[in-house]
Amino acid sequence: MKSWPTWGCEASVFPWTYSSAETAYVLKGRVVVTPDGGGEPVEVKAGDLVTFPAGMSCTWDVKE
């Protein structure tokens, strides 16, 4: 993971679609990811390792 690029943003809400599968390790903060189409929201926070499948569309609600 040390060679992975880092990404960050301020608290915000925005739509996102994954064109390819993506794995992320959350260093700090907290976000609620809600899949489009009525999927259950999932909270992701510091220390979590998550995988998003290719083609997934969702809304990111960055809390911190």
mmCIF file as gemmi writes it, N, C-alpha and C atoms, coordinates in Angstrom:
data_model
loop_
_atom_site.group_PDB
_atom_site.id
_atom_site.type_symbol
_atom_site.label_atom_id
_atom_site.label_alt_id
_atom_site.label_comp_id
_atom_site.label_asym_id
_atom_site.label_entity_id
_atom_site.label_seq_id
_atom_site.pdbx_PDB_ins_code
_atom_site.Cartn_x
_atom_site.Cartn_y
_atom_site.Cartn_z
_atom_site.occupancy
_atom_site.B_iso_or_equiv
_atom_site.pdbx_formal_charge
_atom_site.auth_seq_id
_atom_site.auth_asym_id
_atom_site.pdbx_PDB_model_num
ATOM 1 N N . MET Axp A 1 ? 0.811 -1.194 0 1 0 ? 1 A 1
ATOM 2 C CA . MET Axp A 1 ? 0 0 0 1 0 ? 1 A 1
ATOM 3 C C . MET Axp A 1 ? 0.856 1.26 0 1 0 ? 1 A 1
ATOM 4 N N . LYS Axp A 2 ? 2.104 1.146 0.409 1 0 ? 2 A 1
ATOM 5 C CA . LYS Axp A 2 ? 2.956 2.332 0.471 1 0 ? 2 A 1
ATOM 6 C C . LYS Axp A 2 ? 3.145 2.981 -0.893 1 0 ? 2 A 1
ATOM 7 N N . SER Axp A 3 ? 3.017 2.202 -1.962 1 0 ? 3 A 1
ATOM 8 C CA . SER Axp A 3 ? 3.2 2.759 -3.302 1 0 ? 3 A 1
ATOM 9 C C . SER Axp A 3 ? 1.88 3.251 -3.92 1 0 ? 3 A 1
ATOM 10 N N . TRP Axp A 4 ? 0.764 3.07 -3.223 1 0 ? 4 A 1
ATOM 11 C CA . TRP Axp A 4 ? -0.53 3.515 -3.743 1 0 ? 4 A 1
ATOM 12 C C . TRP Axp A 4 ? -0.595 5.042 -3.742 1 0 ? 4 A 1
ATOM 13 N N . PRO Axp A 5 ? -1.278 5.632 -4.725 1 0 ? 5 A 1
ATOM 14 C CA . PRO Axp A 5 ? -1.478 7.086 -4.696 1 0 ? 5 A 1
ATOM 15 C C . PRO Axp A 5 ? -2.456 7.452 -3.578 1 0 ? 5 A 1
ATOM 16 N N . THR Axp A 6 ? -2.386 8.692 -3.109 1 0 ? 6 A 1
ATOM 17 C CA . THR Axp A 6 ? -3.326 9.146 -2.08 1 0 ? 6 A 1
ATOM 18 C C . THR Axp A 6 ? -4.301 10.147 -2.688 1 0 ? 6 A 1
ATOM 19 N N . TRP Axp A 7 ? -5.475 10.2 -2.1 1 0 ? 7 A 1
ATOM 20 C CA . TRP Axp A 7 ? -6.531 11.105 -2.542 1 0 ? 7 A 1
ATOM 21 C C . TRP Axp A 7 ? -7.216 11.641 -1.316 1 0 ? 7 A 1
ATOM 22 N N . GLY Axp A 8 ? -7.663 12.87 -1.38 1 0 ? 8 A 1
ATOM 23 C CA . GLY Axp A 8 ? -8.375 13.454 -0.265 1 0 ? 8 A 1
ATOM 24 C C . GLY Axp A 8 ? -9.301 14.557 -0.73 1 0 ? 8 A 1
ATOM 25 N N . CYS Axp A 9 ? -10.255 14.924 0.123 1 0 ? 9 A 1
ATOM 26 C CA . CYS Axp A 9 ? -11.145 16.043 -0.178 1 0 ? 9 A 1
ATOM 27 C C . CYS Axp A 9 ? -11.779 16.535 1.117 1 0 ? 9 A 1
ATOM 28 N N . GLU Axp A 10 ? -12.349 17.728 1.043 1 0 ? 10 A 1
ATOM 29 C CA . GLU Axp A 10 ? -13.08 18.306 2.167 1 0 ? 10 A 1
ATOM 30 C C . GLU Axp A 10 ? -14.45 17.62 2.269 1 0 ? 10 A 1
ATOM 31 N N . ALA Axp A 11 ? -15.151 17.87 3.363 1 0 ? 11 A 1
ATOM 32 C CA . ALA Axp A 11 ? -16.511 17.353 3.517 1 0 ? 11 A 1
ATOM 33 C C . ALA Axp A 11 ? -17.347 17.807 2.326 1 0 ? 11 A 1
ATOM 34 N N . SER Axp A 12 ? -18.022 16.86 1.69 1 0 ? 12 A 1
ATOM 35 C CA . SER Axp A 12 ? -18.813 17.158 0.495 1 0 ? 12 A 1
ATOM 36 C C . SER Axp A 12 ? -19.66 15.955 0.126 1 0 ? 12 A 1
ATOM 37 N N . VAL Axp A 13 ? -20.586 16.153 -0.81 1 0 ? 13 A 1
ATOM 38 C CA . VAL Axp A 13 ? -21.432 15.077 -1.33 1 0 ? 13 A 1
ATOM 39 C C . VAL Axp A 13 ? -21.323 15.115 -2.847 1 0 ? 13 A 1
ATOM 40 N N . PHE Axp A 14 ? -21.055 13.95 -3.464 1 0 ? 14 A 1
ATOM 41 C CA . PHE Axp A 14 ? -20.915 13.914 -4.919 1 0 ? 14 A 1
ATOM 42 C C . PHE Axp A 14 ? -21.172 12.508 -5.449 1 0 ? 14 A 1
ATOM 43 N N . PRO Axp A 15 ? -21.636 12.41 -6.71 1 0 ? 15 A 1
ATOM 44 C CA . PRO Axp A 15 ? -21.836 11.105 -7.349 1 0 ? 15 A 1
ATOM 45 C C . PRO Axp A 15 ? -20.504 10.569 -7.871 1 0 ? 15 A 1
ATOM 46 N N . TRP Axp A 16 ? -20.389 9.242 -7.94 1 0 ? 16 A 1
ATOM 47 C CA . TRP Axp A 16 ? -19.162 8.626 -8.465 1 0 ? 16 A 1
ATOM 48 C C . TRP Axp A 16 ? -19.503 7.313 -9.146 1 0 ? 16 A 1
ATOM 49 N N . THR Axp A 17 ? -18.809 7.024 -10.243 1 0 ? 17 A 1
ATOM 50 C CA . THR Axp A 17 ? -18.945 5.745 -10.933 1 0 ? 17 A 1
ATOM 51 C C . THR Axp A 17 ? -17.557 5.173 -11.139 1 0 ? 17 A 1
ATOM 52 N N . TYR Axp A 18 ? -17.387 3.901 -10.825 1 0 ? 18 A 1
ATOM 53 C CA . TYR Axp A 18 ? -16.104 3.218 -10.975 1 0 ? 18 A 1
ATOM 54 C C . TYR Axp A 18 ? -16.031 2.554 -12.337 1 0 ? 18 A 1
ATOM 55 N N . SER Axp A 19 ? -15.089 2.991 -13.173 1 0 ? 19 A 1
ATOM 56 C CA . SER Axp A 19 ? -14.938 2.407 -14.509 1 0 ? 19 A 1
ATOM 57 C C . SER Axp A 19 ? -14.192 1.073 -14.438 1 0 ? 19 A 1
ATOM 58 N N . SER Axp A 20 ? -13.418 0.889 -13.362 1 0 ? 20 A 1
ATOM 59 C CA . SER Axp A 20 ? -12.73 -0.376 -13.132 1 0 ? 20 A 1
ATOM 60 C C . SER Axp A 20 ? -12.774 -0.655 -11.636 1 0 ? 20 A 1
ATOM 61 N N . ALA Axp A 21 ? -12.513 -1.897 -11.256 1 0 ? 21 A 1
ATOM 62 C CA . ALA Axp A 21 ? -12.505 -2.251 -9.835 1 0 ? 21 A 1
ATOM 63 C C . ALA Axp A 21 ? -11.431 -1.435 -9.119 1 0 ? 21 A 1
ATOM 64 N N . GLU Axp A 22 ? -11.731 -1.015 -7.908 1 0 ? 22 A 1
ATOM 65 C CA . GLU Axp A 22 ? -10.784 -0.2 -7.148 1 0 ? 22 A 1
ATOM 66 C C . GLU Axp A 22 ? -10.762 -0.654 -5.695 1 0 ? 22 A 1
ATOM 67 N N . THR Axp A 23 ? -9.566 -0.765 -5.147 1 0 ? 23 A 1
ATOM 68 C CA . THR Axp A 23 ? -9.385 -1.092 -3.736 1 0 ? 23 A 1
ATOM 69 C C . THR Axp A 23 ? -8.766 0.12 -3.058 1 0 ? 23 A 1
ATOM 70 N N . ALA Axp A 24 ? -9.279 0.459 -1.879 1 0 ? 24 A 1
ATOM 71 C CA . ALA Axp A 24 ? -8.793 1.637 -1.159 1 0 ? 24 A 1
ATOM 72 C C . ALA Axp A 24 ? -8.595 1.3 0.312 1 0 ? 24 A 1
ATOM 73 N N . TYR Axp A 25 ? -7.57 1.905 0.892 1 0 ? 25 A 1
ATOM 74 C CA . TYR Axp A 25 ? -7.344 1.832 2.34 1 0 ? 25 A 1
ATOM 75 C C . TYR Axp A 25 ? -7.53 3.243 2.866 1 0 ? 25 A 1
ATOM 76 N N . VAL Axp A 26 ? -8.424 3.415 3.838 1 0 ? 26 A 1
ATOM 77 C CA . VAL Axp A 26 ? -8.744 4.745 4.354 1 0 ? 26 A 1
ATOM 78 C C . VAL Axp A 26 ? -7.78 5.089 5.49 1 0 ? 26 A 1
ATOM 79 N N . LEU Axp A 27 ? -6.994 6.14 5.267 1 0 ? 27 A 1
ATOM 80 C CA . LEU Axp A 27 ? -6.008 6.577 6.26 1 0 ? 27 A 1
ATOM 81 C C . LEU Axp A 27 ? -6.642 7.399 7.37 1 0 ? 27 A 1
ATOM 82 N N . LYS Axp A 28 ? -7.555 8.293 6.998 1 0 ? 28 A 1
ATOM 83 C CA . LYS Axp A 28 ? -8.252 9.1 8.001 1 0 ? 28 A 1
ATOM 84 C C . LYS Axp A 28 ? -9.566 9.58 7.428 1 0 ? 28 A 1
ATOM 85 N N . GLY Axp A 29 ? -10.475 9.97 8.309 1 0 ? 29 A 1
ATOM 86 C CA . GLY Axp A 29 ? -11.766 10.477 7.887 1 0 ? 29 A 1
ATOM 87 C C . GLY Axp A 29 ? -12.866 9.438 7.927 1 0 ? 29 A 1
ATOM 88 N N . ARG Axp A 30 ? -14.007 9.841 7.361 1 0 ? 30 A 1
ATOM 89 C CA . ARG Axp A 30 ? -15.201 8.99 7.378 1 0 ? 30 A 1
ATOM 90 C C . ARG Axp A 30 ? -16.095 9.401 6.219 1 0 ? 30 A 1
ATOM 91 N N . VAL Axp A 31 ? -16.645 8.424 5.51 1 0 ? 31 A 1
ATOM 92 C CA . VAL Axp A 31 ? -17.527 8.668 4.375 1 0 ? 31 A 1
ATOM 93 C C . VAL Axp A 31 ? -18.662 7.646 4.39 1 0 ? 31 A 1
ATOM 94 N N . VAL Axp A 32 ? -19.839 8.068 3.936 1 0 ? 32 A 1
ATOM 95 C CA . VAL Axp A 32 ? -20.955 7.156 3.753 1 0 ? 32 A 1
ATOM 96 C C . VAL Axp A 32 ? -21.141 7.001 2.244 1 0 ? 32 A 1
ATOM 97 N N . VAL Axp A 33 ? -21.029 5.765 1.762 1 0 ? 33 A 1
ATOM 98 C CA . VAL Axp A 33 ? -21.17 5.456 0.346 1 0 ? 33 A 1
ATOM 99 C C . VAL Axp A 33 ? -22.528 4.78 0.148 1 0 ? 33 A 1
ATOM 100 N N . THR Axp A 34 ? -23.36 5.379 -0.719 1 0 ? 34 A 1
ATOM 101 C CA . THR Axp A 34 ? -24.687 4.838 -0.983 1 0 ? 34 A 1
ATOM 102 C C . THR Axp A 34 ? -24.77 4.399 -2.446 1 0 ? 34 A 1
ATOM 103 N N . PRO Axp A 35 ? -24.887 3.094 -2.691 1 0 ? 35 A 1
ATOM 104 C CA . PRO Axp A 35 ? -25.006 2.613 -4.073 1 0 ? 35 A 1
ATOM 105 C C . PRO Axp A 35 ? -26.286 3.131 -4.729 1 0 ? 35 A 1
ATOM 106 N N . ASP Axp A 36 ? -26.211 3.46 -6.016 1 0 ? 36 A 1
ATOM 107 C CA . ASP Axp A 36 ? -27.41 3.84 -6.77 1 0 ? 36 A 1
ATOM 108 C C . ASP Axp A 36 ? -28.337 2.632 -6.87 1 0 ? 36 A 1
ATOM 109 N N . GLY Axp A 37 ? -29.612 2.897 -7.031 1 0 ? 37 A 1
ATOM 110 C CA . GLY Axp A 37 ? -30.574 1.816 -7.208 1 0 ? 37 A 1
ATOM 111 C C . GLY Axp A 37 ? -31.139 1.27 -5.922 1 0 ? 37 A 1
ATOM 112 N N . GLY Axp A 38 ? -30.964 2.004 -4.813 1 0 ? 38 A 1
ATOM 113 C CA . GLY Axp A 38 ? -31.591 1.582 -3.573 1 0 ? 38 A 1
ATOM 114 C C . GLY Axp A 38 ? -30.749 0.699 -2.671 1 0 ? 38 A 1
ATOM 115 N N . GLY Axp A 39 ? -29.45 0.596 -2.946 1 0 ? 39 A 1
ATOM 116 C CA . GLY Axp A 39 ? -28.585 -0.202 -2.07 1 0 ? 39 A 1
ATOM 117 C C . GLY Axp A 39 ? -28.431 0.442 -0.702 1 0 ? 39 A 1
ATOM 118 N N . GLU Axp A 40 ? -28.061 -0.347 0.273 1 0 ? 40 A 1
ATOM 119 C CA . GLU Axp A 40 ? -27.88 0.146 1.633 1 0 ? 40 A 1
ATOM 120 C C . GLU Axp A 40 ? -26.623 1.009 1.734 1 0 ? 40 A 1
ATOM 121 N N . PRO Axp A 41 ? -26.695 2.148 2.421 1 0 ? 41 A 1
ATOM 122 C CA . PRO Axp A 41 ? -25.506 2.965 2.652 1 0 ? 41 A 1
ATOM 123 C C . PRO Axp A 41 ? -24.497 2.207 3.518 1 0 ? 41 A 1
ATOM 124 N N . VAL Axp A 42 ? -23.215 2.442 3.253 1 0 ? 42 A 1
ATOM 125 C CA . VAL Axp A 42 ? -22.142 1.807 4.018 1 0 ? 42 A 1
ATOM 126 C C . VAL Axp A 42 ? -21.197 2.891 4.503 1 0 ? 42 A 1
ATOM 127 N N . GLU Axp A 43 ? -20.905 2.881 5.796 1 0 ? 43 A 1
ATOM 128 C CA . GLU Axp A 43 ? -19.935 3.83 6.341 1 0 ? 43 A 1
ATOM 129 C C . GLU Axp A 43 ? -18.54 3.233 6.219 1 0 ? 43 A 1
ATOM 130 N N . VAL Axp A 44 ? -17.623 4.025 5.693 1 0 ? 44 A 1
ATOM 131 C CA . VAL Axp A 44 ? -16.225 3.635 5.553 1 0 ? 44 A 1
ATOM 132 C C . VAL Axp A 44 ? -15.422 4.646 6.356 1 0 ? 44 A 1
ATOM 133 N N . LYS Axp A 45 ? -14.497 4.146 7.189 1 0 ? 45 A 1
ATOM 134 C CA . LYS Axp A 45 ? -13.746 5.058 8.057 1 0 ? 45 A 1
ATOM 135 C C . LYS Axp A 45 ? -12.283 4.653 8.141 1 0 ? 45 A 1
ATOM 136 N N . ALA Axp A 46 ? -11.509 5.484 8.799 1 0 ? 46 A 1
ATOM 137 C CA . ALA Axp A 46 ? -10.07 5.246 8.948 1 0 ? 46 A 1
ATOM 138 C C . ALA Axp A 46 ? -9.815 3.816 9.404 1 0 ? 46 A 1
ATOM 139 N N . GLY Axp A 47 ? -8.873 3.161 8.713 1 0 ? 47 A 1
ATOM 140 C CA . GLY Axp A 47 ? -8.51 1.79 9.035 1 0 ? 47 A 1
ATOM 141 C C . GLY Axp A 47 ? -9.223 0.75 8.19 1 0 ? 47 A 1
ATOM 142 N N . ASP Axp A 48 ? -10.227 1.16 7.416 1 0 ? 48 A 1
ATOM 143 C CA . ASP Axp A 48 ? -10.978 0.221 6.583 1 0 ? 48 A 1
ATOM 144 C C . ASP Axp A 48 ? -10.282 0.001 5.237 1 0 ? 48 A 1
ATOM 145 N N . LEU Axp A 49 ? -10.326 -1.228 4.758 1 0 ? 49 A 1
ATOM 146 C CA . LEU Axp A 49 ? -9.873 -1.601 3.419 1 0 ? 49 A 1
ATOM 147 C C . LEU Axp A 49 ? -11.129 -1.991 2.659 1 0 ? 49 A 1
ATOM 148 N N . VAL Axp A 50 ? -11.403 -1.283 1.551 1 0 ? 50 A 1
ATOM 149 C CA . VAL Axp A 50 ? -12.647 -1.513 0.805 1 0 ? 50 A 1
ATOM 150 C C . VAL Axp A 50 ? -12.351 -1.767 -0.666 1 0 ? 50 A 1
ATOM 151 N N . THR Axp A 51 ? -13.243 -2.515 -1.313 1 0 ? 51 A 1
ATOM 152 C CA . THR Axp A 51 ? -13.152 -2.769 -2.752 1 0 ? 51 A 1
ATOM 153 C C . THR Axp A 51 ? -14.464 -2.348 -3.387 1 0 ? 51 A 1
ATOM 154 N N . PHE Axp A 52 ? -14.355 -1.575 -4.463 1 0 ? 52 A 1
ATOM 155 C CA . PHE Axp A 52 ? -15.512 -1.134 -5.231 1 0 ? 52 A 1
ATOM 156 C C . PHE Axp A 52 ? -15.471 -1.849 -6.577 1 0 ? 52 A 1
ATOM 157 N N . PRO Axp A 53 ? -16.551 -2.499 -6.99 1 0 ? 53 A 1
ATOM 158 C CA . PRO Axp A 53 ? -16.547 -3.234 -8.259 1 0 ? 53 A 1
ATOM 159 C C . PRO Axp A 53 ? -16.644 -2.308 -9.473 1 0 ? 53 A 1
ATOM 160 N N . ALA Axp A 54 ? -16.097 -2.748 -10.578 1 0 ? 54 A 1
ATOM 161 C CA . ALA Axp A 54 ? -16.204 -2.015 -11.839 1 0 ? 54 A 1
ATOM 162 C C . ALA Axp A 54 ? -17.675 -1.815 -12.174 1 0 ? 54 A 1
ATOM 163 N N . GLY Axp A 55 ? -18.031 -0.609 -12.609 1 0 ? 55 A 1
ATOM 164 C CA . GLY Axp A 55 ? -19.401 -0.308 -12.999 1 0 ? 55 A 1
ATOM 165 C C . GLY Axp A 55 ? -20.288 0.184 -11.867 1 0 ? 55 A 1
ATOM 166 N N . MET Axp A 56 ? -19.799 0.156 -10.636 1 0 ? 56 A 1
ATOM 167 C CA . MET Axp A 56 ? -20.612 0.615 -9.506 1 0 ? 56 A 1
ATOM 168 C C . MET Axp A 56 ? -20.804 2.125 -9.582 1 0 ? 56 A 1
ATOM 169 N N . SER Axp A 57 ? -22.052 2.566 -9.462 1 0 ? 57 A 1
ATOM 170 C CA . SER Axp A 57 ? -22.383 3.991 -9.345 1 0 ? 57 A 1
ATOM 171 C C . SER Axp A 57 ? -22.921 4.22 -7.949 1 0 ? 57 A 1
ATOM 172 N N . CYS Axp A 58 ? -22.505 5.319 -7.341 1 0 ? 58 A 1
ATOM 173 C CA . CYS Axp A 58 ? -22.878 5.572 -5.95 1 0 ? 58 A 1
ATOM 174 C C . CYS Axp A 58 ? -22.79 7.066 -5.659 1 0 ? 58 A 1
ATOM 175 N N . THR Axp A 59 ? -23.207 7.413 -4.443 1 0 ? 59 A 1
ATOM 176 C CA . THR Axp A 59 ? -23.039 8.771 -3.95 1 0 ? 59 A 1
ATOM 177 C C . THR Axp A 59 ? -22.115 8.714 -2.751 1 0 ? 59 A 1
ATOM 178 N N . TRP Axp A 60 ? -21.092 9.563 -2.778 1 0 ? 60 A 1
ATOM 179 C CA . TRP Axp A 60 ? -20.175 9.69 -1.661 1 0 ? 60 A 1
ATOM 180 C C . TRP Axp A 60 ? -20.616 10.879 -0.815 1 0 ? 60 A 1
ATOM 181 N N . ASP Axp A 61 ? -20.759 10.66 0.497 1 0 ? 61 A 1
ATOM 182 C CA . ASP Axp A 61 ? -21.047 11.718 1.452 1 0 ? 61 A 1
ATOM 183 C C . ASP Axp A 61 ? -19.874 11.759 2.421 1 0 ? 61 A 1
ATOM 184 N N . VAL Axp A 62 ? -18.895 12.606 2.099 1 0 ? 62 A 1
ATOM 185 C CA . VAL Axp A 62 ? -17.677 12.699 2.908 1 0 ? 62 A 1
ATOM 186 C C . VAL Axp A 62 ? -18.003 13.511 4.161 1 0 ? 62 A 1
ATOM 187 N N . LYS Axp A 63 ? -17.916 12.86 5.309 1 0 ? 63 A 1
ATOM 188 C CA . LYS Axp A 63 ? -18.249 13.5 6.579 1 0 ? 63 A 1
ATOM 189 C C . LYS Axp A 63 ? -17.055 14.222 7.182 1 0 ? 63 A 1
ATOM 190 N N . GLU Axp A 64 ? -15.885 13.589 7.083 1 0 ? 64 A 1
ATOM 191 C CA . GLU Axp A 64 ? -14.647 14.187 7.635 1 0 ? 64 A 1
ATOM 192 C C . GLU Axp A 64 ? -13.451 13.597 6.952 1 0 ? 64 A 1
